[in-house]
Amino acid sequence: TQTHELNLTLDDLLTVARTGSTKERTELELTALVDHQVADWQHRFAEKHRQVVVTTGRALHVIATPGLVGQVIGILLDNALRHGRGTVAILVQDDSVTIEDEGPGIGRERAATLFDRPLDHQAAHGRGLPLARRLAESDGGRLELIELSPPTFRLTLVRR
């Protein structure tokens, strides 16, 4: 199943790279998509003795590409696992997904360039957040850092 979903995501990414958008946008129930992504990540967090907690407010249906949204959420969860600490809290509310961890935070100087592509193309890190933002924007949404400490990101999608 994961291989099939990865193939679909890669197809979406290639379409975005070629055309600047995807033709796979559809109506999504945001809570179900987040729950699916979190289920894929739970064991990785458990191995590090950490957890992911999802809270759902009034969630709206959105128009988005499942593979792209899943990829953005995956990048945010991966960053929280690698760079954060403690529990990762996810709030699904209206047309957005907010992800926060208990990490040390992001300095103002670093925050100013957080979504910039790395200058060193050989760098082993620094590609995730710029990619996540481009994916969100290519699907009509936006990804932003809304709090420096604790580090909090919000993905906002197009309402149905």
PDB file of C-alpha atoms in Angstrom:
ATOM      1  CA  THR A   1       0.000   0.000   0.000  1.00  0.00           C
ATOM      2  CA  GLN A   2       2.788   2.430   0.898  1.00  0.00           C
ATOM      3  CA  THR A   3       4.586   1.693  -2.377  1.00  0.00           C
ATOM      4  CA  HIS A   4       1.399   2.371  -4.331  1.00  0.00           C
ATOM      5  CA  GLU A   5       0.821   5.643  -2.441  1.00  0.00           C
ATOM      6  CA  LEU A   6       4.448   6.658  -3.021  1.00  0.00           C
ATOM      7  CA  ASN A   7       4.036   6.012  -6.739  1.00  0.00           C
ATOM      8  CA  LEU A   8       0.901   8.183  -6.800  1.00  0.00           C
ATOM      9  CA  THR A   9       2.741  10.936  -4.936  1.00  0.00           C
ATOM     10  CA  LEU A  10       5.659  10.759  -7.358  1.00  0.00           C
ATOM     11  CA  ASP A  11       3.242  11.000 -10.282  1.00  0.00           C
ATOM     12  CA  ASP A  12       1.703  14.098  -8.661  1.00  0.00           C
ATOM     13  CA  LEU A  13       5.146  15.633  -8.103  1.00  0.00           C
ATOM     14  CA  LEU A  14       6.154  15.029 -11.705  1.00  0.00           C
ATOM     15  CA  THR A  15       2.914  16.599 -12.937  1.00  0.00           C
ATOM     16  CA  VAL A  16       3.527  19.647 -10.748  1.00  0.00           C
ATOM     17  CA  ALA A  17       7.118  19.892 -12.000  1.00  0.00           C
ATOM     18  CA  ARG A  18       5.985  19.791 -15.631  1.00  0.00           C
ATOM     19  CA  THR A  19       2.879  21.957 -15.475  1.00  0.00           C
ATOM     20  CA  GLY A  20       3.088  23.978 -12.254  1.00  0.00           C
ATOM     21  CA  SER A  21      -0.120  22.400 -10.959  1.00  0.00           C
ATOM     22  CA  THR A  22      -1.842  19.064 -10.651  1.00  0.00           C
ATOM     23  CA  LYS A  23      -4.984  17.770 -12.268  1.00  0.00           C
ATOM     24  CA  GLU A  24      -5.632  15.408  -9.371  1.00  0.00           C
ATOM     25  CA  ARG A  25      -7.238  17.977  -7.084  1.00  0.00           C
ATOM     26  CA  THR A  26     -10.336  16.599  -5.468  1.00  0.00           C
ATOM     27  CA  GLU A  27     -12.580  17.173  -2.492  1.00  0.00           C
ATOM     28  CA  LEU A  28     -10.923  15.825   0.653  1.00  0.00           C
ATOM     29  CA  GLU A  29     -12.042  15.245   4.190  1.00  0.00           C
ATOM     30  CA  LEU A  30      -9.023  16.761   5.933  1.00  0.00           C
ATOM     31  CA  THR A  31      -9.308  14.807   9.183  1.00  0.00           C
ATOM     32  CA  ALA A  32      -9.230  11.447   7.398  1.00  0.00           C
ATOM     33  CA  LEU A  33      -6.156  12.450   5.409  1.00  0.00           C
ATOM     34  CA  VAL A  34      -4.310  13.608   8.539  1.00  0.00           C
ATOM     35  CA  ASP A  35      -5.293  10.449  10.443  1.00  0.00           C
ATOM     36  CA  HIS A  36      -3.953   8.326   7.585  1.00  0.00           C
ATOM     37  CA  GLN A  37      -0.635  10.184   7.558  1.00  0.00           C
ATOM     38  CA  VAL A  38      -0.262  10.035  11.331  1.00  0.00           C
ATOM     39  CA  ALA A  39      -0.922   6.271  11.315  1.00  0.00           C
ATOM     40  CA  ASP A  40       2.064   5.877   8.969  1.00  0.00           C
ATOM     41  CA  TRP A  41       4.305   7.843  11.346  1.00  0.00           C
ATOM     42  CA  GLN A  42       3.200   6.513  14.751  1.00  0.00           C
ATOM     43  CA  HIS A  43       5.722   3.655  14.885  1.00  0.00           C
ATOM     44  CA  ARG A  44       8.644   5.972  14.065  1.00  0.00           C
ATOM     45  CA  PHE A  45       7.700   8.291  16.894  1.00  0.00           C
ATOM     46  CA  ALA A  46       7.116   5.354  19.248  1.00  0.00           C
ATOM     47  CA  GLU A  47      10.645   4.073  18.515  1.00  0.00           C
ATOM     48  CA  LYS A  48      11.945   7.425  19.831  1.00  0.00           C
ATOM     49  CA  HIS A  49       9.577   7.270  22.831  1.00  0.00           C
ATOM     50  CA  ARG A  50       7.550  10.151  21.456  1.00  0.00           C
ATOM     51  CA  GLN A  51       3.948  10.497  20.398  1.00  0.00           C
ATOM     52  CA  VAL A  52       1.724  12.343  17.976  1.00  0.00           C
ATOM     53  CA  VAL A  53      -1.627  13.622  19.228  1.00  0.00           C
ATOM     54  CA  VAL A  54      -4.321  14.781  16.810  1.00  0.00           C
ATOM     55  CA  THR A  55      -7.099  17.136  17.883  1.00  0.00           C
ATOM     56  CA  THR A  56      -9.916  17.913  15.521  1.00  0.00           C
ATOM     57  CA  GLY A  57     -12.058  21.004  15.648  1.00  0.00           C
ATOM     58  CA  ARG A  58     -14.625  21.827  13.016  1.00  0.00           C
ATOM     59  CA  ALA A  59     -12.896  20.488   9.929  1.00  0.00           C
ATOM     60  CA  LEU A  60     -14.059  21.540   6.497  1.00  0.00           C
ATOM     61  CA  HIS A  61     -13.789  19.701   3.237  1.00  0.00           C
ATOM     62  CA  VAL A  62     -11.000  21.075   1.093  1.00  0.00           C
ATOM     63  CA  ILE A  63     -10.020  20.891  -2.552  1.00  0.00           C
ATOM     64  CA  ALA A  64      -6.509  19.464  -2.814  1.00  0.00           C
ATOM     65  CA  THR A  65      -4.311  16.714  -4.196  1.00  0.00           C
ATOM     66  CA  PRO A  66      -4.102  13.879  -1.641  1.00  0.00           C
ATOM     67  CA  GLY A  67      -0.521  12.934  -2.524  1.00  0.00           C
ATOM     68  CA  LEU A  68       0.741  16.492  -2.280  1.00  0.00           C
ATOM     69  CA  VAL A  69      -1.000  17.227   1.012  1.00  0.00           C
ATOM     70  CA  GLY A  70       0.262  13.911   2.371  1.00  0.00           C
ATOM     71  CA  GLN A  71       3.789  14.793   1.296  1.00  0.00           C
ATOM     72  CA  VAL A  72       3.647  18.201   3.020  1.00  0.00           C
ATOM     73  CA  ILE A  73       2.356  16.654   6.245  1.00  0.00           C
ATOM     74  CA  GLY A  74       5.012  13.945   5.972  1.00  0.00           C
ATOM     75  CA  ILE A  75       7.782  16.544   5.657  1.00  0.00           C
ATOM     76  CA  LEU A  76       6.476  18.412   8.703  1.00  0.00           C
ATOM     77  CA  LEU A  77       6.283  15.207  10.742  1.00  0.00           C
ATOM     78  CA  ASP A  78       9.761  14.166   9.624  1.00  0.00           C
ATOM     79  CA  ASN A  79      11.153  17.547  10.686  1.00  0.00           C
ATOM     80  CA  ALA A  80       9.384  17.312  14.038  1.00  0.00           C
ATOM     81  CA  LEU A  81      10.849  13.842  14.573  1.00  0.00           C
ATOM     82  CA  ARG A  82      14.385  14.836  13.547  1.00  0.00           C
ATOM     83  CA  HIS A  83      14.650  18.311  15.020  1.00  0.00           C
ATOM     84  CA  GLY A  84      11.910  18.562  17.634  1.00  0.00           C
ATOM     85  CA  ARG A  85      11.266  17.077  21.033  1.00  0.00           C
ATOM     86  CA  GLY A  86       8.428  15.701  23.063  1.00  0.00           C
ATOM     87  CA  THR A  87       4.881  15.294  21.865  1.00  0.00           C
ATOM     88  CA  VAL A  88       3.833  16.508  18.439  1.00  0.00           C
ATOM     89  CA  ALA A  89       0.429  18.166  18.564  1.00  0.00           C
ATOM     90  CA  ILE A  90      -1.639  18.369  15.395  1.00  0.00           C
ATOM     91  CA  LEU A  91      -4.778  20.464  15.177  1.00  0.00           C
ATOM     92  CA  VAL A  92      -7.145  19.993  12.246  1.00  0.00           C
ATOM     93  CA  GLN A  93      -9.394  23.046  12.207  1.00  0.00           C
ATOM     94  CA  ASP A  94     -11.466  24.546   9.394  1.00  0.00           C
ATOM     95  CA  ASP A  95      -9.280  24.375   6.261  1.00  0.00           C
ATOM     96  CA  SER A  96      -5.914  24.006   7.987  1.00  0.00           C
ATOM     97  CA  VAL A  97      -3.556  21.614   9.732  1.00  0.00           C
ATOM     98  CA  THR A  98      -1.337  23.043  12.478  1.00  0.00           C
ATOM     99  CA  ILE A  99       1.671  21.025  13.658  1.00  0.00           C
ATOM    100  CA  GLU A 100       3.633  21.905  16.783  1.00  0.00           C
ATOM    101  CA  ASP A 101       6.302  20.073  18.760  1.00  0.00           C
ATOM    102  CA  GLU A 102       8.073  20.749  22.046  1.00  0.00           C
ATOM    103  CA  GLY A 103      11.432  21.483  20.467  1.00  0.00           C
ATOM    104  CA  PRO A 104      13.752  24.360  21.304  1.00  0.00           C
ATOM    105  CA  GLY A 105      12.288  26.653  18.684  1.00  0.00           C
ATOM    106  CA  ILE A 106      13.606  28.420  15.625  1.00  0.00           C
ATOM    107  CA  GLY A 107      15.709  31.574  15.847  1.00  0.00           C
ATOM    108  CA  ARG A 108      14.509  34.707  14.060  1.00  0.00           C
ATOM    109  CA  GLU A 109      17.522  34.742  11.747  1.00  0.00           C
ATOM    110  CA  ARG A 110      16.944  31.121  10.717  1.00  0.00           C
ATOM    111  CA  ALA A 111      13.178  31.698  10.350  1.00  0.00           C
ATOM    112  CA  ALA A 112      13.808  34.407   7.748  1.00  0.00           C
ATOM    113  CA  THR A 113      15.342  31.839   5.366  1.00  0.00           C
ATOM    114  CA  LEU A 114      13.590  28.673   6.526  1.00  0.00           C
ATOM    115  CA  PHE A 115      11.668  28.197   3.276  1.00  0.00           C
ATOM    116  CA  ASP A 116      14.520  29.230   0.965  1.00  0.00           C
ATOM    117  CA  ARG A 117      16.126  26.588  -1.205  1.00  0.00           C
ATOM    118  CA  PRO A 118      19.596  25.624   0.042  1.00  0.00           C
ATOM    119  CA  LEU A 119      22.423  27.493  -1.657  1.00  0.00           C
ATOM    120  CA  ASP A 120      24.603  24.382  -1.550  1.00  0.00           C
ATOM    121  CA  HIS A 121      22.927  21.866  -3.845  1.00  0.00           C
ATOM    122  CA  GLN A 122      25.087  19.115  -2.330  1.00  0.00           C
ATOM    123  CA  ALA A 123      23.758  19.806   1.181  1.00  0.00           C
ATOM    124  CA  ALA A 124      22.190  16.782   2.836  1.00  0.00           C
ATOM    125  CA  HIS A 125      19.543  18.862   4.594  1.00  0.00           C
ATOM    126  CA  GLY A 126      17.501  22.015   4.160  1.00  0.00           C
ATOM    127  CA  ARG A 127      15.366  20.812   1.260  1.00  0.00           C
ATOM    128  CA  GLY A 128      12.237  19.623   3.071  1.00  0.00           C
ATOM    129  CA  LEU A 129      10.533  22.861   4.082  1.00  0.00           C
ATOM    130  CA  PRO A 130      11.203  24.664   0.779  1.00  0.00           C
ATOM    131  CA  LEU A 131       9.772  21.643  -1.048  1.00  0.00           C
ATOM    132  CA  ALA A 132       6.781  21.469   1.299  1.00  0.00           C
ATOM    133  CA  ARG A 133       5.988  25.136   0.696  1.00  0.00           C
ATOM    134  CA  ARG A 134       6.255  24.754  -3.087  1.00  0.00           C
ATOM    135  CA  LEU A 135       3.973  21.704  -2.993  1.00  0.00           C
ATOM    136  CA  ALA A 136       1.392  23.532  -0.878  1.00  0.00           C
ATOM    137  CA  GLU A 137       1.457  26.558  -3.165  1.00  0.00           C
ATOM    138  CA  SER A 138       1.258  24.464  -6.327  1.00  0.00           C
ATOM    139  CA  ASP A 139      -1.957  22.988  -4.932  1.00  0.00           C
ATOM    140  CA  GLY A 140      -3.441  26.412  -4.128  1.00  0.00           C
ATOM    141  CA  GLY A 141      -2.591  26.307  -0.420  1.00  0.00           C
ATOM    142  CA  ARG A 142       0.050  27.870   1.764  1.00  0.00           C
ATOM    143  CA  LEU A 143       2.535  26.716   4.382  1.00  0.00           C
ATOM    144  CA  GLU A 144       3.778  29.113   7.007  1.00  0.00           C
ATOM    145  CA  LEU A 145       5.702  29.209  10.252  1.00  0.00           C
ATOM    146  CA  ILE A 146       3.282  30.781  12.717  1.00  0.00           C
ATOM    147  CA  GLU A 147       5.288  30.484  15.970  1.00  0.00           C
ATOM    148  CA  LEU A 148       9.033  30.386  16.534  1.00  0.00           C
ATOM    149  CA  SER A 149       8.844  28.672  19.918  1.00  0.00           C
ATOM    150  CA  PRO A 150       7.487  26.131  20.179  1.00  0.00           C
ATOM    151  CA  PRO A 151       7.983  25.652  16.439  1.00  0.00           C
ATOM    152  CA  THR A 152       4.526  25.713  14.882  1.00  0.00           C
ATOM    153  CA  PHE A 153       3.652  25.325  11.209  1.00  0.00           C
ATOM    154  CA  ARG A 154       0.270  25.763   9.552  1.00  0.00           C
ATOM    155  CA  LEU A 155      -0.800  24.266   6.242  1.00  0.00           C
ATOM    156  CA  THR A 156      -3.889  26.029   4.894  1.00  0.00           C
ATOM    157  CA  LEU A 157      -5.761  24.541   1.949  1.00  0.00           C
ATOM    158  CA  VAL A 158      -8.475  25.688  -0.436  1.00  0.00           C
ATOM    159  CA  ARG A 159     -11.969  25.440   1.027  1.00  0.00           C
ATOM    160  CA  ARG A 160     -14.568  23.496  -0.877  1.00  0.00           C
TER     161      ARG A 160
END
